XYZ file of C-alpha atoms in Angstrom:
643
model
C 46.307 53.796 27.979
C 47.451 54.891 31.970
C 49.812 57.348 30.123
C 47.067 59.151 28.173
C 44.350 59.329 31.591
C 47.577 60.481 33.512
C 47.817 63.325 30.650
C 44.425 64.139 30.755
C 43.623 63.896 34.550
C 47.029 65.218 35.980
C 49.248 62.892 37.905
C 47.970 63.779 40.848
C 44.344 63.109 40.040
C 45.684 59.452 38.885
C 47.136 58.415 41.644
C 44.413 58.797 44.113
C 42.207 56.714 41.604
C 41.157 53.166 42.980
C 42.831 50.243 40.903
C 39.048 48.748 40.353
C 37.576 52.565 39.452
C 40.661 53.130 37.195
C 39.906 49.890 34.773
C 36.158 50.540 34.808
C 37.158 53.808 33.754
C 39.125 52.417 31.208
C 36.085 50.349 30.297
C 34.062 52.797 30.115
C 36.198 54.047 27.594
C 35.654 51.228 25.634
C 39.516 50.621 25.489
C 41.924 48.201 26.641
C 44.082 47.994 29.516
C 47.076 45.674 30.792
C 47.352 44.831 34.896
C 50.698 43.389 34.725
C 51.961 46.830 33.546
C 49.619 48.604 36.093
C 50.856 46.810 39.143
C 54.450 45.712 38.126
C 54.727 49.126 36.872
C 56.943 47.401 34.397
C 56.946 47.552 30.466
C 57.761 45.197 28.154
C 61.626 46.676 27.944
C 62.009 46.191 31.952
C 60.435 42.383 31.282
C 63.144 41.609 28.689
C 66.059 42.806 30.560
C 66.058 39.526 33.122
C 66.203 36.442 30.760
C 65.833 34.103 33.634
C 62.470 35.264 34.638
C 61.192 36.411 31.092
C 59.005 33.454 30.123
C 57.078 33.835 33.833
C 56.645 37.580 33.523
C 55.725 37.431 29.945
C 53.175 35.352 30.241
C 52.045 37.345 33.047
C 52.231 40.183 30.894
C 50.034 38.836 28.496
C 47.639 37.602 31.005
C 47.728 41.149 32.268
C 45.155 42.082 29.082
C 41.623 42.704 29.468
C 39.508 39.916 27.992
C 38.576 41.245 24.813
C 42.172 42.541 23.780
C 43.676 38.738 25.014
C 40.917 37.212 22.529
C 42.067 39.281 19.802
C 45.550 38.688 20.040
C 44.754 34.973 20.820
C 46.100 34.689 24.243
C 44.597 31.391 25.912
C 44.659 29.070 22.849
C 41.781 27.287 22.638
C 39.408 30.081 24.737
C 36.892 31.835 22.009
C 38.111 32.883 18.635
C 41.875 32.957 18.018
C 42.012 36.114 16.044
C 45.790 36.797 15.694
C 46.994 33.215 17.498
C 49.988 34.814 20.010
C 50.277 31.808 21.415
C 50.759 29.623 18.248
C 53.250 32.154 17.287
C 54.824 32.291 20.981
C 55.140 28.250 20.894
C 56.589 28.480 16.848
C 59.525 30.900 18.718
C 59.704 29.216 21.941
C 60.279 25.806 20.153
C 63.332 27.895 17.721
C 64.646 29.194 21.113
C 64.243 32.662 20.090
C 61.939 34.281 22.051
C 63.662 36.192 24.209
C 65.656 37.844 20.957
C 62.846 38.505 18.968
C 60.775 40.153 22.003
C 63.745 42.282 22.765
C 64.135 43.939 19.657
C 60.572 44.357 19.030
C 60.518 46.062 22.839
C 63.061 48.214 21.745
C 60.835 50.071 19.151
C 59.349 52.995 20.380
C 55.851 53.979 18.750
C 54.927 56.217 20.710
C 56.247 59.360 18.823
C 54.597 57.749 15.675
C 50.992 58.712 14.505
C 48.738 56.327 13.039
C 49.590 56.885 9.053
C 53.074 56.601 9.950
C 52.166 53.128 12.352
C 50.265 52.458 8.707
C 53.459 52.581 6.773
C 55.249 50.256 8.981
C 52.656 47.579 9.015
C 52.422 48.202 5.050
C 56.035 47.458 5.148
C 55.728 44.189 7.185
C 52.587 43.026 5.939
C 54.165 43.474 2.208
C 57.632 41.722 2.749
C 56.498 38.677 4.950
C 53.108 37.645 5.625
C 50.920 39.924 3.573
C 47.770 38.772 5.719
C 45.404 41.550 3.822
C 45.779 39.623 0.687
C 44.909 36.444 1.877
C 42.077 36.029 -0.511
C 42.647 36.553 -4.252
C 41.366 39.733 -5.165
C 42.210 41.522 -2.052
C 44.409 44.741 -2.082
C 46.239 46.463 1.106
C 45.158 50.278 0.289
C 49.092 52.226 0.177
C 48.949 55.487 2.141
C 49.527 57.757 -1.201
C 45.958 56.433 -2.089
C 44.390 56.736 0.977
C 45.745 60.394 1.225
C 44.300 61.000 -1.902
C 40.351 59.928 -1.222
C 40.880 61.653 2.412
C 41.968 64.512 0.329
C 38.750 64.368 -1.715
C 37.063 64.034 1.389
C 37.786 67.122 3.104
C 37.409 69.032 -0.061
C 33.905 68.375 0.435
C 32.863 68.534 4.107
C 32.708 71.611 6.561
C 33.658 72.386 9.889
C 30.596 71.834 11.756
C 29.080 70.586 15.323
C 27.714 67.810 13.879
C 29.484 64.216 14.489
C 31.030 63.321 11.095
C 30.529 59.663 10.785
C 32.433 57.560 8.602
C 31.997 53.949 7.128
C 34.449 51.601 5.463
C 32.263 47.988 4.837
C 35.583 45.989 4.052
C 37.966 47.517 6.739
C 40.940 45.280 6.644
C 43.503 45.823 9.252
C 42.210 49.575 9.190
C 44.783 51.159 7.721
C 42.523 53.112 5.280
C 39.609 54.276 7.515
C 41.584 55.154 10.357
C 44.319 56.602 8.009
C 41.607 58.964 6.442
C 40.319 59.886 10.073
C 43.526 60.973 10.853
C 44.111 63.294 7.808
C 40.678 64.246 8.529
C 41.645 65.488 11.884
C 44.502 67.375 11.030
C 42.491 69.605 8.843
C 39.207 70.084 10.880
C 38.235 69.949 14.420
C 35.003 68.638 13.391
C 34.554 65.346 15.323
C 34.828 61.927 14.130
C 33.623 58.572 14.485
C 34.583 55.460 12.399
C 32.644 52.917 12.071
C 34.308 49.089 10.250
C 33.481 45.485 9.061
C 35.765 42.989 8.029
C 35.663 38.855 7.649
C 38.935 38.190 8.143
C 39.964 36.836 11.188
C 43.493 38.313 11.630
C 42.392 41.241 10.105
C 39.691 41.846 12.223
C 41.937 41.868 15.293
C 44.361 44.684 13.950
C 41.244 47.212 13.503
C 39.690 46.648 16.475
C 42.815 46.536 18.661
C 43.689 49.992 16.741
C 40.103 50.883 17.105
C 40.722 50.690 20.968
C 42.820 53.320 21.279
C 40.900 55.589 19.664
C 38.019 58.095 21.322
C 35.291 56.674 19.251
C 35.190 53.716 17.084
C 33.225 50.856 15.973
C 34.741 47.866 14.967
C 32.734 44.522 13.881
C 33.747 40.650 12.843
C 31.378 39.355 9.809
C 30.796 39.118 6.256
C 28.988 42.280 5.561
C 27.523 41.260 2.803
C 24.789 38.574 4.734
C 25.571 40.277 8.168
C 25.338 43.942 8.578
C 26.642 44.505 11.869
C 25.232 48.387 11.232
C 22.109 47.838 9.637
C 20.437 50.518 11.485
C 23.013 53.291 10.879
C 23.868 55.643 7.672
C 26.688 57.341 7.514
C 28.194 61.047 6.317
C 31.308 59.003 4.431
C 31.479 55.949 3.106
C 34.863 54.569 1.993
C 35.933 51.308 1.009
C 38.293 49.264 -1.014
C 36.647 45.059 -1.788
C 38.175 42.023 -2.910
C 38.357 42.090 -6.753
C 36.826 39.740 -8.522
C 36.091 37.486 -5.599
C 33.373 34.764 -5.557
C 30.177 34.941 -3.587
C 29.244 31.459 -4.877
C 29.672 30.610 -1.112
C 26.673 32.890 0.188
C 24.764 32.962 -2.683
C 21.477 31.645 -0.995
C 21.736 34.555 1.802
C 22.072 37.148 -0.983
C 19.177 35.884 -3.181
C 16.984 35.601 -0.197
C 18.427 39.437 1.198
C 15.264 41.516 2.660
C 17.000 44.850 3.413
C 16.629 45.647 -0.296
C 20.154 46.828 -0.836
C 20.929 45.406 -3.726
C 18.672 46.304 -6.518
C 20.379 43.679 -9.065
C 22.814 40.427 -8.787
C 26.061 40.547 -10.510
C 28.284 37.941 -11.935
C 28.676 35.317 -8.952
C 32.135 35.367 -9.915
C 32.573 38.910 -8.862
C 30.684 40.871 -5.550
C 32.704 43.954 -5.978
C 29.289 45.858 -7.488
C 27.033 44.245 -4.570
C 29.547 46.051 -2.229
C 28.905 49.246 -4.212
C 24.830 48.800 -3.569
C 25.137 47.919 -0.230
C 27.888 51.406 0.654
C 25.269 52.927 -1.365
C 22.342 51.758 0.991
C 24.670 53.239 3.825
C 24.870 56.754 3.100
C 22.734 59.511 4.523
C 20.380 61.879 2.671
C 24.012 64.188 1.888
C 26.564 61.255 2.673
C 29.348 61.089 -0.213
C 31.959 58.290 -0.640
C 35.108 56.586 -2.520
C 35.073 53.291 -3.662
C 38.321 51.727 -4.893
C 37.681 49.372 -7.747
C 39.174 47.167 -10.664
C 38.043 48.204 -14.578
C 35.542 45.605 -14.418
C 33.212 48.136 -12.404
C 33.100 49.951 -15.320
C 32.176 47.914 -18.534
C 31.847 44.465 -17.688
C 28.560 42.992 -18.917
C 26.431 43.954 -21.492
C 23.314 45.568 -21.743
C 20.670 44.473 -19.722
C 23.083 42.436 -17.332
C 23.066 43.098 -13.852
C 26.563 45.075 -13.881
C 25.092 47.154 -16.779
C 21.257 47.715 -14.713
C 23.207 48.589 -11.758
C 25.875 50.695 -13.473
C 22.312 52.336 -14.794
C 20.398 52.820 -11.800
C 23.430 54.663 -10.496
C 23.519 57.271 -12.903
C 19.630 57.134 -13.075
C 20.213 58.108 -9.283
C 22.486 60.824 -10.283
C 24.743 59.697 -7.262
C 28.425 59.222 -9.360
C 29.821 62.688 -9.499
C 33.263 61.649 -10.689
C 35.317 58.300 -11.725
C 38.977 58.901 -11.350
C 41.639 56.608 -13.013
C 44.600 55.946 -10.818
C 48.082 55.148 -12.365
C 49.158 51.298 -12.865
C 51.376 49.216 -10.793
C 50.163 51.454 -7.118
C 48.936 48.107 -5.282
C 51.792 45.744 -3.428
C 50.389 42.837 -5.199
C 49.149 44.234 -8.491
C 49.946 45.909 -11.577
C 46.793 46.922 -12.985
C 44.509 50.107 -13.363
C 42.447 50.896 -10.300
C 39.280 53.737 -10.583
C 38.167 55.498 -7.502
C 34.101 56.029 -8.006
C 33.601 59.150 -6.302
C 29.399 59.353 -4.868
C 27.718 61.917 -3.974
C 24.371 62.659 -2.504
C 24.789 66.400 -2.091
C 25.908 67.182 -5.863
C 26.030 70.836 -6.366
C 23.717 71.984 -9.076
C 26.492 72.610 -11.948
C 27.208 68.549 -11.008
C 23.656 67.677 -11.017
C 22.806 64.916 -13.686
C 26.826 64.796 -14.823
C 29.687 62.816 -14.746
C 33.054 63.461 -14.456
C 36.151 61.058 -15.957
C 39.575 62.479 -14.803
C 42.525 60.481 -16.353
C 44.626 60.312 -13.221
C 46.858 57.541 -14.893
C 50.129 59.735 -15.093
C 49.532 61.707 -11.794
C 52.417 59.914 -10.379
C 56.292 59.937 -9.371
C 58.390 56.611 -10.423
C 59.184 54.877 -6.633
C 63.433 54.887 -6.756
C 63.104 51.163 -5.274
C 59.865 49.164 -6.287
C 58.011 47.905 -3.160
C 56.362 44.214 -4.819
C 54.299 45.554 -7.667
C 54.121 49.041 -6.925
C 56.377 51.012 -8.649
C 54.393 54.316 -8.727
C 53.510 56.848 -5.949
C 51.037 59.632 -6.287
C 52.631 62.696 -5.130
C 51.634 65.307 -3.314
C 51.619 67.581 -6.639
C 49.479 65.011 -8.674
C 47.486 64.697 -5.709
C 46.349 68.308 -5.550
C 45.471 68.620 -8.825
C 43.430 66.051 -8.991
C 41.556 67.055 -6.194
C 41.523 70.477 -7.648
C 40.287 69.197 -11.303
C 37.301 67.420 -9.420
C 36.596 70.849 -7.564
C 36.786 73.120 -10.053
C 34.157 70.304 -12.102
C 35.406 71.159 -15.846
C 36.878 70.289 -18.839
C 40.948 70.084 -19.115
C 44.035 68.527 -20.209
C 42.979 65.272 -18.479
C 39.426 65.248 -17.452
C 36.283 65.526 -19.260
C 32.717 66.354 -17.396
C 29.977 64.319 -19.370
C 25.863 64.747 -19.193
C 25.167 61.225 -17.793
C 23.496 60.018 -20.664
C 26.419 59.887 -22.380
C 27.525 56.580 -20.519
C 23.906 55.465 -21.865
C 23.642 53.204 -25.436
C 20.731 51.588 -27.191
C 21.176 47.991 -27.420
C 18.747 47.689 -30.429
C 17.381 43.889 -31.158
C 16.473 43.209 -34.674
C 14.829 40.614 -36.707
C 15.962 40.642 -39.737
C 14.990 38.677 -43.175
C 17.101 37.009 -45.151
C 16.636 37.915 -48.787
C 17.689 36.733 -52.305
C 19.903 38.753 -55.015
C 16.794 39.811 -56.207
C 15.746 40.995 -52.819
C 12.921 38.207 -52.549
C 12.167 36.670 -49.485
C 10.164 33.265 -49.565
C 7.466 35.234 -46.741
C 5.770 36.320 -50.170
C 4.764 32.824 -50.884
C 2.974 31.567 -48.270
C -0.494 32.094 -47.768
C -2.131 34.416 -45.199
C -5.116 32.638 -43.001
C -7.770 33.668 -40.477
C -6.660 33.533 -36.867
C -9.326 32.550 -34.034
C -9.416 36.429 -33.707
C -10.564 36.976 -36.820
C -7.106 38.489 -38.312
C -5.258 37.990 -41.586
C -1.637 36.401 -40.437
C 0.803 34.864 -43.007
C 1.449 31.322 -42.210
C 5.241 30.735 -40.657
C 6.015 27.911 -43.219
C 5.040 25.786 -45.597
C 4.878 21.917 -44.534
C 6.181 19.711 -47.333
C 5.152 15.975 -47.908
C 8.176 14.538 -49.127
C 8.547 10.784 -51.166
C 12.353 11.650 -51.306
C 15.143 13.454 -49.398
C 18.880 13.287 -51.099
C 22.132 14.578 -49.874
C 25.026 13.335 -51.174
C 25.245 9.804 -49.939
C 21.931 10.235 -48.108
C 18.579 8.607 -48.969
C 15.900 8.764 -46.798
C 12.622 6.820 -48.660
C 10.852 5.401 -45.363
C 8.799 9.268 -43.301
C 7.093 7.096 -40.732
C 9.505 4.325 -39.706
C 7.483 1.552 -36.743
C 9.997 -1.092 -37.955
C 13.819 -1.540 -36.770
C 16.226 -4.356 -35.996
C 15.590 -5.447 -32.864
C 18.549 -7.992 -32.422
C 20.581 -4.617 -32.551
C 18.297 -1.791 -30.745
C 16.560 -2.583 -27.945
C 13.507 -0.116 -28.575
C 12.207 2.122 -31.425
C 13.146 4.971 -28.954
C 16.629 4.067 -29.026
C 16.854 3.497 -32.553
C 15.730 7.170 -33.471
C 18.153 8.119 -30.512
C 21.363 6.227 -32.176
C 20.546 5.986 -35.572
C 17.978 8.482 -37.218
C 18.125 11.474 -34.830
C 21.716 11.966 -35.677
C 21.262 10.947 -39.467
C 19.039 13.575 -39.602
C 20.655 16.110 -38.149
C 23.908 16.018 -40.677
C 21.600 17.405 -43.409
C 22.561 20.708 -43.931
C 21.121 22.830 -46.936
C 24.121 24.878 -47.006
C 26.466 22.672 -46.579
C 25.548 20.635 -49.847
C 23.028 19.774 -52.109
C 20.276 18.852 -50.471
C 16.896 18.075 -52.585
C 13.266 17.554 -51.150
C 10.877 15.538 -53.969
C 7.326 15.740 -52.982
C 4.573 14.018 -55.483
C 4.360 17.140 -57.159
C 7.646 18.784 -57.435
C 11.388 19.285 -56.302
C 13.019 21.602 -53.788
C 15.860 22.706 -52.923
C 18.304 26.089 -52.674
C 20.645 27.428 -54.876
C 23.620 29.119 -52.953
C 24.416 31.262 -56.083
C 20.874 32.940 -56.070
C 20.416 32.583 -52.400
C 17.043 31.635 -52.984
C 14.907 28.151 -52.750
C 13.820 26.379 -56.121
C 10.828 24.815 -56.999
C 11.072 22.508 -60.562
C 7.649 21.164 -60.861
C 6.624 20.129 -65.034
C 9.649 21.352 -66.116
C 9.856 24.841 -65.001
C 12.015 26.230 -62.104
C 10.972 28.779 -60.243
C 12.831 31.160 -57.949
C 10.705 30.768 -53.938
C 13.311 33.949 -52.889
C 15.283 33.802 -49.750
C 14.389 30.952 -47.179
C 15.849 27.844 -45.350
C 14.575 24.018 -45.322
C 14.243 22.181 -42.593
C 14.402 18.401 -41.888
C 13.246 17.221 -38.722
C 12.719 13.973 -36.840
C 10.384 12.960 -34.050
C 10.007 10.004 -32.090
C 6.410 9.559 -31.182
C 4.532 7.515 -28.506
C 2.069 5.039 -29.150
C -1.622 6.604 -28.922
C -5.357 5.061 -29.209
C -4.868 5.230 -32.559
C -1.304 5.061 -33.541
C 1.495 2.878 -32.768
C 4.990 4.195 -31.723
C 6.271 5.527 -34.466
C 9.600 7.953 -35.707
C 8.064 10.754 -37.816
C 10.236 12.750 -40.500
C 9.432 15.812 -42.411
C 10.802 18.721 -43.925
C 8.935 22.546 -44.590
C 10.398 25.684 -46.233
C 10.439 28.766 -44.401
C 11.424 32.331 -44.374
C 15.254 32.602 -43.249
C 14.850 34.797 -40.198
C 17.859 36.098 -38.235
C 17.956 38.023 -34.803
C 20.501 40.518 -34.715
C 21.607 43.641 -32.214
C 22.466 46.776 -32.919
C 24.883 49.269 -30.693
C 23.319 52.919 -31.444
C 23.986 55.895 -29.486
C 21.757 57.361 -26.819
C 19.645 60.171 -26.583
C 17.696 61.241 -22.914
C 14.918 62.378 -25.117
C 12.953 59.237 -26.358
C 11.460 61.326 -29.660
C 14.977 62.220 -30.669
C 16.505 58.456 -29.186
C 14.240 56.924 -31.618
C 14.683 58.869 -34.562
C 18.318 58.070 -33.781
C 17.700 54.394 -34.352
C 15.481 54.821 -37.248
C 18.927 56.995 -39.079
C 20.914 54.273 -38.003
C 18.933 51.177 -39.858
C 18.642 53.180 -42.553
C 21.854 53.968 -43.909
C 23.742 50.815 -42.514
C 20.607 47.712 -42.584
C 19.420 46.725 -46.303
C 17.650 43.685 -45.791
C 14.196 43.641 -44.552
C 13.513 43.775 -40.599
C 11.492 44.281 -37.759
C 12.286 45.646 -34.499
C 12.486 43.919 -31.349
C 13.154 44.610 -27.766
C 15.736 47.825 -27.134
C 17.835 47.149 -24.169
C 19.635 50.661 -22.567
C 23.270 49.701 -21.301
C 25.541 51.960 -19.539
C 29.454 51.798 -19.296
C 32.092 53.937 -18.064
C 35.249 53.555 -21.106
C 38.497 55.494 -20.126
C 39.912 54.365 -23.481
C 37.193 55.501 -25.810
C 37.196 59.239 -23.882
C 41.446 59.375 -23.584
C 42.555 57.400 -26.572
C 46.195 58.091 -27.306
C 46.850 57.269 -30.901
C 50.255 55.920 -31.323
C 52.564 58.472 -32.666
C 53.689 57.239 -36.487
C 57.452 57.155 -37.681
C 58.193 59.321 -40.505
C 58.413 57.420 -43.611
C 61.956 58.879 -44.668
C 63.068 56.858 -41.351
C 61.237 53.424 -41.549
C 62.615 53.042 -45.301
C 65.779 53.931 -43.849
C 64.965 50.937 -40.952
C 63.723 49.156 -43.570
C 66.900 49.114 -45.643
C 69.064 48.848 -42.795
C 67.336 45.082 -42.187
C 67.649 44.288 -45.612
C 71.423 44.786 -45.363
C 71.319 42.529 -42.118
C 69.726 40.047 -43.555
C 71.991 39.898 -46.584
C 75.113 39.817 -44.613
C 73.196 36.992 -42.505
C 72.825 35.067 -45.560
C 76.176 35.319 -47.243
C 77.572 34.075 -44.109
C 75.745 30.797 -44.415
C 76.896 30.456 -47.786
C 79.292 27.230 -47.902
């Protein structure tokens, strides 16, 4: 920090600066400072080179901080937070008696030529191979520098030079790596200025971005869970970037979420997964023109059907018109996974040949193989595949590997149906029962018909005995638990499609014929076909009243055999034509009787429906040839076993 207010003072100017004006200066600054280096005029190298005064000066050298950057790293154990924990660490190598080593050769790297994406790289390297501290929680994924070049790429293609202060947002910042990284390439491109603005949970974490963030002109850097403690809830930002925990639980917050007032999220996802409560509450932090890049898993895009939360907000996205692209990335680009990863690219400022579409670029073989794997990645999006997927998104049409949509194309009918079961004849047993007067004065057909049986049979089953007040009390304690143990579950075996099952009332007998799939009625010796129904035996336990004992209460009733049923029909923005749609549809492919229900829109994102690859099918000529060539295998296989 001395060396860059030396540079940008003059040497001369520095020196005659008081030591108390020069740190509030520093302060000021909002950066850190170290005393020991000040005064000693001594670096970390010079400390190193005496090993019989090391452990003195380097303790004074880390007592030399200011007081925020010794919290961070974790200087005094036991004072405030311990961020990074130095001093466990220093105790861990004191106690191995290597200290002295490992601080040497760590001294003898020189950073300074290095800018931050390169610094990036390194601690992507480190991170990766030993400790891995931004994967800590299942779900989490260090961002590698191809990807972040990509979404700064995307970025700049969409911001101007300007006066204005560009402010950018990442929500889950990590160690930094990704917002400062796409500052940086930012930078190098405009001369628009930038601020960056970060929240992260994670302890260790935490420390790296804010110690990073000190050395930088103008940064924000907060400790919390974003999700219950917006650090910036009073600020919206030009870019929004980000890249949350995967499939992580927010069972642990829940009750701060449900009872959120800042009306960010507009609908709850899966408790098992937050990654789409991040995406409303980025959302929430853009400005009227802000744009951003999300990094997400597939689930983002189809998980939950229609009328969950992951489909309403997937909806009230589009109905937004704020997604102007979705862009696949290849597999196997994270350190610690293999799978496909979609960057959702928003946009408040669509241009009008965007406005109300969506684009899908297929950005899954936009990469060069990695010569040595580094964990699970294996792939690296070059700087070829990288400018031509920024140019496909800027040119906003139709090629080899993308597709531009009309939003509602993402949009399907969920359709609920009721439908009636029917007969080979195509009778339903609704036709036999009797319509009556309602206490409005309408005609509606009764929902069953209530039987008053003598006799119910099935298979071993008899049941003679419809009101039962009598039981064996040596063995049940109470009629209650009698019905419980004995009659409840007795009557619950008796199945009319599982066998026969027969209903005798005084007047006649019922019961279905599974080769008709109707109901019977034989009454004087005639049979008659009721059409398609069900029966029902139930059983009720019954308290005692004024008038009645306790009692267990069985009965049976024929009814219509209704069935609810959905229906996945395509979508169509205008509701005439959307309807008509789903009239076509129950017409040529439902036969049986039905009435609608409740129509439920969904929306989902599928790569694989838009850029299906069918498999490429051998020639015949060559898999009888494979064929044959196993069959003569096989045969010398078995004349070897011969004895």
């Amino acid at each position: 920090m001395f060396d860059e207010l030396k540079a940008e003072i003059g040497e001369a100017a520095f020196k005659k600066i008081h030591k108390d004006d020069l740190y509030n200066l520093i302060k000021d600054k909002g950066q850190g400072y170290n005393i020991f280096i000040f005064e000693k005029n001594q670096s970390l190298v010079d400390i190193c080179k005496n090993d019989k005064s090391f452990e003195i000066d380097f303790d004074a050298y880390l007592k030399g901080f200011d007081g925020e950057t010794k919290d961070l790293l974790g200087v005094d154990a036991g004072e405030g937070e311990k961020f990074l924990d130095i001093k466990g660490v220093i105790t861990k190598l004191k106690a191995k008696k290597v200290l002295l080593g490992y601080t040497k050769l760590w001294a003898e790297i020189d950073l300074k030529p290095f800018n931050n994406s390169e610094i990036t790289t390194l601690e992507e390297h480190i991170k990766r191979k030993w400790a891995d501290i931004s994967a800590e929680t299942a779900g989490e994924q260090y961002t590698p520098d191809d990807v972040i070049a990509l979404i700064a790429e995307i970025i700049a293609s969409k911001i101007e030079e300007s006066d204005t202060l560009l402010k950018i947002y990442d929500c889950t910042c990590g160690g930094g790596n990704m917002l400062f990284g796409v500052e940086d390439r930012i930078n190098q491109k405009f001369k628009r200025l930038t601020q960056t603005y970060g929240q992260d949970w994670n302890d260790a974490l935490y420390a790296l971005a804010k110690i990073e963030s000190r050395f930088r002109p103008d940064s924000k850097i907060e400790h919390g869970n974003t999700l219950v403690d917006d650090k910036f809830d009073n600020e919206e930002f030009d870019v929004v970037i980000a890249n949350p925990p995967y499939g992580v639980s927010w069972k642990g917050y829940e009750k701060d979420i449900v009872n959120d007032k800042t009306e960010r999220f507009k609908f709850l996802p899966s408790i098992s997964d937050g990654q789409l409560l991040f995406m409303q509450h980025l959302i929430s932090k853009l400005d009227s023109v802000g744009m951003g890049v999300v990094v997400h898993n597939g689930s983002t895009l189809f998980s939950g059907d229609a009328g969950s939360a992951e489909s309403n907000i997937r909806k009230w996205m589009l109905d937004s018109d704020i997604v102007e692209a979705v862009i696949q990335l290849p597999t196997d680009e994270f350190f610690n996974t293999g799978i496909y990863t979609y960057l959702w690219i928003l946009n408040k400022n669509k241009k009008s040949v965007q406005k109300n579409k969506v684009m899908l670029i297929d950005g899954s073989e936009k990469f060069t193989q990695l010569k040595k794997s580094k964990g699970s990645k294996r792939k690296e999006i070059d700087d070829e595949s990288r400018l031509a997927i920024v140019t496909t998104l800027a040119e906003y049409r139709d090629n080899d590997y993308a597709r531009v949509f009309d939003k509602e194309a993402f949009y399907f009918n969920k359709q609920a149906i009721m439908l009636t079961n029917v007969d080979v004849q195509g009778h339903t047993f609704e036709d036999h029962l009797p319509r009556k007067e309602d206490r409005f004065g309408e005609m509606r057909r009764s929902n069953s018909e209530v039987l008053s049986p003598i006799l119910i049979t099935q298979n071993e089953i008899e049941l003679t005995e419809f009101m039962i007040k009598d039981f064996d009390r040596h063995q049940y304690p109470s009629l209650e638990k009698y019905y419980i143990e004995v009659i409840k579950p007795l009557v619950a075996q008796l199945d009319y499609k599982e066998q026969p099952l027969v209903i005798k009332t005084a007047e006649a007998k019922y019961f279905y014929d599974p080769s008709q799939e109707t109901l019977i009625k034989e009454s004087n010796g005639t049979t008659e076909a009721l059409g398609g129904g069900k029966i029902s035996v139930s059983a009720n336990f019954k308290k005692a009243t004024k008038k009645l004992p306790e009692r267990i209460e069985i009965g049976a009733e024929l009814s219509p055999d209704y069935q609810k049923d959905y229906e996945i029909i395509p979508f169509y923005k205008d509701a005439a034509e959307n309807q008509n749609a789903i009239d076509l549809f129950m017409t040529r492919y439902i036969s049986k009787p039905f009435t609608y229900l409740e129509n439920i829109v969904g929306v989902e994102l599928n790569f694989n429906k838009v850029f299906y690859r069918p498999q490429k099918t051998l020639p015949v000529d060559r898999v009888v040839a494979e064929i044959s060539l196993i069959d003569k295998e096989l045969k010398a296989l078995e004349d070897g076993l011969v004895l």
